[in-house]
Short mmCIF file of C-alpha atoms and ligand atoms in Angstrom, two decimals:
data_model
loop_
_atom_site.label_atom_id
_atom_site.label_comp_id
_atom_site.label_asym_id
_atom_site.label_seq_id
_atom_site.Cartn_x
_atom_site.Cartn_y
_atom_site.Cartn_z
CA UNK A 1 0.59 -4.99 -56.03
CA UNK A 2 -0.21 -2.73 -53.13
CA UNK A 3 2.57 -0.29 -52.36
CA UNK A 4 1.89 -0.74 -48.64
CA UNK A 5 4.79 -2.54 -47.04
CA UNK A 6 3.99 -6.01 -45.77
CA UNK A 7 5.70 -6.21 -42.40
CA UNK A 8 5.25 -9.99 -42.21
CA UNK A 9 8.70 -10.21 -43.68
CA UNK A 10 10.27 -8.98 -40.44
CA UNK A 11 8.27 -11.21 -38.11
CA UNK A 12 10.12 -14.49 -38.63
CA UNK A 13 12.93 -15.33 -36.22
CA UNK A 14 15.39 -15.67 -39.06
CA UNK A 15 14.74 -12.38 -40.77
CA UNK A 16 17.55 -9.85 -40.45
CA UNK A 17 17.21 -6.46 -42.09
CA UNK A 18 20.48 -5.46 -43.80
CA UNK A 19 21.85 -2.12 -42.64
CA UNK A 20 23.13 -1.25 -46.10
CA UNK A 21 21.57 -2.52 -49.34
CA UNK A 22 23.26 -1.59 -52.64
CA UNK A 23 21.44 -2.17 -55.92
CA UNK A 24 22.85 -2.38 -59.45
CA UNK A 25 19.83 -1.20 -61.43
CA UNK A 26 20.42 -3.05 -64.71
CA UNK A 27 18.31 -4.00 -67.72
CA UNK A 28 16.41 -0.79 -68.54
CA UNK A 29 17.40 -0.99 -72.22
CA UNK A 30 16.39 -4.64 -72.64
CA UNK A 31 13.11 -4.02 -70.82
CA UNK A 32 12.21 -1.32 -73.34
CA UNK A 33 13.43 -3.31 -76.35
CA UNK A 34 11.20 -6.26 -75.41
CA UNK A 35 8.27 -3.88 -75.64
CA UNK A 36 9.38 -2.40 -78.96
CA UNK A 37 10.34 0.94 -77.41
CA UNK A 38 13.62 2.89 -77.47
CA UNK A 39 16.07 2.27 -74.59
CA UNK A 40 15.29 5.70 -73.15
CA UNK A 41 11.75 4.51 -72.42
CA UNK A 42 13.27 1.89 -70.09
CA UNK A 43 15.35 4.50 -68.29
CA UNK A 44 12.25 6.57 -67.62
CA UNK A 45 10.40 3.47 -66.36
CA UNK A 46 13.40 2.69 -64.14
CA UNK A 47 12.82 5.71 -61.92
CA UNK A 48 9.59 4.31 -60.46
CA UNK A 49 11.16 1.28 -58.70
CA UNK A 50 13.80 3.62 -57.26
CA UNK A 51 11.04 5.57 -55.54
CA UNK A 52 9.06 2.46 -54.51
CA UNK A 53 12.05 0.55 -53.14
CA UNK A 54 13.28 3.63 -51.26
CA UNK A 55 9.89 3.87 -49.55
CA UNK A 56 9.87 0.15 -48.70
CA UNK A 57 13.43 0.20 -47.33
CA UNK A 58 12.63 3.23 -45.19
CA UNK A 59 9.63 1.41 -43.69
CA UNK A 60 11.66 -1.78 -43.14
CA UNK A 61 14.33 0.14 -41.23
CA UNK A 62 17.19 -0.18 -43.74
CA UNK A 63 19.70 2.52 -42.76
CA UNK A 64 21.56 3.00 -46.05
CA UNK A 65 20.31 2.33 -49.57
CA UNK A 66 22.54 2.83 -52.61
CA UNK A 67 21.37 2.79 -56.23
CA UNK A 68 23.92 2.44 -59.02
CA UNK A 69 22.42 4.41 -61.91
CA UNK A 70 25.38 5.49 -64.07
CA UNK A 71 28.95 4.21 -64.08
CA UNK A 72 32.10 6.04 -65.14
CA UNK A 73 32.14 3.55 -68.06
CA UNK A 74 28.61 4.48 -69.19
CA UNK A 75 29.92 7.63 -70.97
CA UNK A 76 30.83 5.25 -73.80
CA UNK A 77 27.17 4.94 -74.78
CA UNK A 78 25.50 6.90 -77.61
CA UNK A 79 25.46 10.67 -77.02
CA UNK A 80 21.71 10.71 -77.37
CA UNK A 81 21.21 8.12 -74.63
CA UNK A 82 23.71 9.82 -72.30
CA UNK A 83 22.00 13.21 -72.87
CA UNK A 84 18.62 11.70 -72.08
CA UNK A 85 19.95 10.09 -68.89
CA UNK A 86 21.56 13.32 -67.66
CA UNK A 87 18.32 15.25 -68.14
CA UNK A 88 16.40 12.46 -66.41
CA UNK A 89 18.81 12.54 -63.44
CA UNK A 90 18.47 16.34 -63.21
CA UNK A 91 14.68 16.05 -62.92
CA UNK A 92 15.05 13.11 -60.56
CA UNK A 93 17.13 15.06 -58.03
CA UNK A 94 14.47 17.81 -57.99
CA UNK A 95 11.84 15.14 -57.30
CA UNK A 96 13.92 13.59 -54.51
CA UNK A 97 14.33 16.98 -52.91
CA UNK A 98 10.59 17.51 -52.84
CA UNK A 99 10.24 14.22 -50.97
CA UNK A 100 12.74 15.30 -48.32
CA UNK A 101 9.92 15.40 -45.78
CA UNK A 102 10.37 11.65 -45.62
CA UNK A 103 13.45 12.23 -43.47
CA UNK A 104 15.78 10.74 -46.03
CA UNK A 105 19.26 12.16 -46.45
CA UNK A 106 20.13 12.13 -50.16
CA UNK A 107 23.79 11.87 -51.20
CA UNK A 108 25.49 11.73 -54.56
CA UNK A 109 28.42 9.32 -54.71
CA UNK A 110 30.78 9.46 -57.66
CA UNK A 111 32.55 12.26 -59.46
CA UNK A 112 31.00 15.46 -60.77
CA UNK A 113 33.56 15.49 -63.65
CA UNK A 114 31.72 15.94 -66.98
CA UNK A 115 28.30 16.46 -65.34
CA UNK A 116 26.38 19.56 -66.47
CA UNK A 117 26.29 22.63 -64.22
CA UNK A 118 22.53 22.24 -63.99
CA UNK A 119 22.78 18.65 -62.75
CA UNK A 120 25.55 19.51 -60.26
CA UNK A 121 23.44 22.39 -59.02
CA UNK A 122 20.37 20.17 -58.45
CA UNK A 123 22.51 17.53 -56.72
CA UNK A 124 24.01 20.13 -54.36
CA UNK A 125 20.61 21.69 -53.60
CA UNK A 126 19.14 18.27 -52.81
CA UNK A 127 22.09 17.31 -50.61
CA UNK A 128 21.89 20.60 -48.72
CA UNK A 129 18.16 20.42 -48.19
CA UNK A 130 18.25 16.86 -46.85
CA UNK A 131 21.55 16.91 -44.93
CA UNK A 132 19.94 16.91 -41.48
CA UNK A 133 17.52 14.07 -42.26
CA UNK A 134 18.35 11.03 -40.21
CA UNK A 135 16.05 8.03 -40.82
CA UNK A 136 17.90 6.72 -43.87
CA UNK A 137 20.74 7.66 -46.21
CA UNK A 138 19.93 7.34 -49.90
CA UNK A 139 23.08 7.25 -52.04
CA UNK A 140 22.75 7.83 -55.76
CA UNK A 141 25.84 6.36 -57.44
CA UNK A 142 25.96 8.48 -60.59
CA UNK A 143 29.17 8.80 -62.59
CA UNK A 144 30.50 6.36 -60.02
CA UNK A 145 33.39 3.94 -60.43
CA UNK A 146 34.96 2.07 -57.56
CA UNK A 147 38.49 2.25 -58.97
CA UNK A 148 38.13 6.00 -59.43
CA UNK A 149 37.00 6.24 -55.80
CA UNK A 150 39.99 4.21 -54.58
CA UNK A 151 42.46 6.30 -56.62
CA UNK A 152 40.87 9.45 -55.23
CA UNK A 153 41.20 8.09 -51.67
CA UNK A 154 44.87 7.21 -52.20
CA UNK A 155 45.62 10.71 -53.55
CA UNK A 156 43.93 12.33 -50.53
CA UNK A 157 45.72 10.04 -48.08
CA UNK A 158 49.08 10.97 -49.64
CA UNK A 159 48.19 14.69 -49.52
CA UNK A 160 47.31 14.44 -45.83
CA UNK A 161 50.51 12.54 -45.13
CA UNK A 162 52.56 15.18 -46.95
CA UNK A 163 50.76 17.89 -44.98
CA UNK A 164 51.71 16.14 -41.76
CA UNK A 165 48.03 15.45 -40.83
CA UNK A 166 48.41 11.69 -41.19
CA UNK A 167 51.16 9.18 -40.36
CA UNK A 168 51.36 5.87 -42.21
CA UNK A 169 51.10 3.97 -38.90
CA UNK A 170 47.54 5.27 -38.70
CA UNK A 171 46.47 3.61 -41.95
CA UNK A 172 43.82 1.04 -41.04
CA UNK A 173 40.70 -0.32 -42.76
CA UNK A 174 38.58 2.26 -40.94
CA UNK A 175 40.92 5.07 -41.97
CA UNK A 176 40.70 4.05 -45.64
CA UNK A 177 36.88 3.78 -45.37
CA UNK A 178 36.83 7.36 -44.13
CA UNK A 179 38.46 8.51 -47.42
CA UNK A 180 35.73 6.88 -49.54
CA UNK A 181 32.59 8.66 -50.84
CA UNK A 182 30.65 6.54 -48.32
CA UNK A 183 32.56 8.02 -45.36
CA UNK A 184 30.77 7.40 -42.06
CA UNK A 185 28.38 4.79 -43.49
CA UNK A 186 28.31 1.07 -42.72
CA UNK A 187 29.75 -1.36 -45.28
CA UNK A 188 27.39 -3.00 -47.76
CA UNK A 189 25.59 -6.09 -46.39
CA UNK A 190 23.60 -7.04 -49.48
CA UNK A 191 24.15 -6.32 -53.18
CA UNK A 192 21.20 -6.82 -55.50
CA UNK A 193 21.63 -6.92 -59.28
CA UNK A 194 18.81 -7.15 -61.76
CA UNK A 195 18.69 -8.62 -65.29
CA UNK A 196 20.74 -11.72 -64.55
CA UNK A 197 24.30 -10.49 -65.09
CA UNK A 198 26.85 -12.09 -62.75
CA UNK A 199 29.11 -9.02 -62.63
CA UNK A 200 30.10 -6.37 -60.11
CA UNK A 201 30.77 -3.68 -62.77
CA UNK A 202 33.20 -1.57 -60.70
CA UNK A 203 30.69 -1.04 -57.88
CA UNK A 204 31.65 -0.43 -54.22
CA UNK A 205 34.59 -2.87 -54.32
CA UNK A 206 36.05 -1.70 -51.00
CA UNK A 207 32.71 -1.42 -49.17
CA UNK A 208 31.37 -4.82 -50.36
CA UNK A 209 34.24 -6.99 -49.14
CA UNK A 210 31.84 -9.05 -46.99
CA UNK A 211 28.55 -8.43 -48.80
CA UNK A 212 26.13 -11.13 -49.95
CA UNK A 213 25.08 -11.04 -53.58
CA UNK A 214 21.51 -11.64 -54.82
CA UNK A 215 20.76 -11.62 -58.54
CA UNK A 216 17.40 -11.73 -60.27
CA UNK A 217 16.86 -12.31 -63.99
CA UNK A 218 14.08 -9.69 -64.00
CA UNK A 219 14.84 -6.27 -65.47
CA UNK A 220 15.11 -3.18 -63.26
CA UNK A 221 11.82 -1.49 -64.32
CA UNK A 222 9.95 -4.64 -63.13
CA UNK A 223 11.70 -4.77 -59.73
CA UNK A 224 9.20 -4.56 -56.89
CA UNK A 225 8.63 -5.28 -53.22
CA UNK A 226 8.35 -9.04 -53.82
CA UNK A 227 11.91 -9.06 -55.21
CA UNK A 228 13.12 -7.02 -52.24
CA UNK A 229 11.51 -9.49 -49.85
CA UNK A 230 13.15 -12.43 -51.64
CA UNK A 231 16.53 -10.72 -51.45
CA UNK A 232 16.18 -9.98 -47.74
CA UNK A 233 15.07 -13.57 -47.06
CA UNK A 234 18.15 -14.80 -48.93
CA UNK A 235 20.34 -12.43 -46.91
CA UNK A 236 18.83 -13.66 -43.64
CA UNK A 237 19.06 -17.35 -44.33
CA UNK A 238 22.18 -17.92 -46.42
C1 IPE M 1 20.78 0.20 -66.52
O1 IPE M 1 20.16 -0.32 -67.64
C2 IPE M 1 20.80 1.69 -66.48
C3 IPE M 1 22.10 2.32 -66.78
C4 IPE M 1 23.25 1.72 -66.78
C5 IPE M 1 22.11 3.73 -67.07
P1 IPE M 1 20.95 -0.51 -69.01
O2 IPE M 1 20.90 0.77 -69.76
O3 IPE M 1 22.32 -1.03 -68.72
O4 IPE M 1 20.08 -1.58 -69.74
P2 IPE M 1 20.62 -2.89 -70.47
O5 IPE M 1 21.48 -3.62 -69.48
O6 IPE M 1 21.38 -2.45 -71.67
O7 IPE M 1 19.38 -3.65 -70.81
C1 IPE M 2 26.60 -0.57 -65.12
O1 IPE M 2 25.63 -0.98 -65.98
C2 IPE M 2 26.03 -0.49 -63.80
C3 IPE M 2 24.80 0.30 -63.75
C4 IPE M 2 23.62 -0.27 -63.75
C5 IPE M 2 24.93 1.73 -63.67
P1 IPE M 2 26.02 -1.61 -67.37
O2 IPE M 2 24.81 -2.22 -67.94
O3 IPE M 2 26.72 -0.59 -68.18
O4 IPE M 2 27.02 -2.73 -66.85
P2 IPE M 2 27.94 -3.71 -67.64
O5 IPE M 2 28.94 -2.87 -68.34
O6 IPE M 2 27.03 -4.46 -68.54
O7 IPE M 2 28.54 -4.55 -66.57
MG1 MG M 3 23.17 -2.89 -68.57
#
């Protein structure tokens, strides 16, 4: 497949480009196992579609793209796998930073609790270096859990109320959105999940209240532009 974006997708009358696409990147382990490799091999292979799909979404005019790469529940996996993932994410943030010329603003969403200093440092450097980029926001949901995010928002709302900054009459949907990690960004229009699971897995519960859901049986490392096109067609026509 050519990595050049085929703009035919946007020519039809019925094609609408979602403002915010959020992807649950699932199936790396199974992808590797099918090939007789360790799960970590699948995680490494899973970084390529993140880069390819980011490039395609940028060219299609998607404003916000969120990848779910590690949940707050994923700490329960083998130490060895978690260690591998954390090192992979550290290198991945460095790589993203070096692609900042693409005018993409990179953001981490989730908690930094339990992340290594090195990873936190690379995240912060990447966020700083890309903060003025304005063509697209790329959220990396790493150590992310929607319930954690909601609890965090509630705590901050109560703090601000106690400090006299906020009155309960001012609590609206928009106000609550502004206490989420996705502050200032549009809600999710389209969720994509790979590897066939019909689950939300604690992902952007507040922000996806009105999102459409598209699921493919294919594993994340095999996800490509054809899948993205299918998902956008589904979004436009369903
Ligand atoms: C998704 O792939 C990546 C992470 C959650 C880190 P999995 O690791 O969940 O792969 P499967 O679902 O077990 O095949
Ligand atoms: C969680 O993946 C979501 C991510 C891809 C990061 P899992 O593969 O751990 O999800 P569940 O637990 O099977 O729903
Ligand atoms: Mg999985």
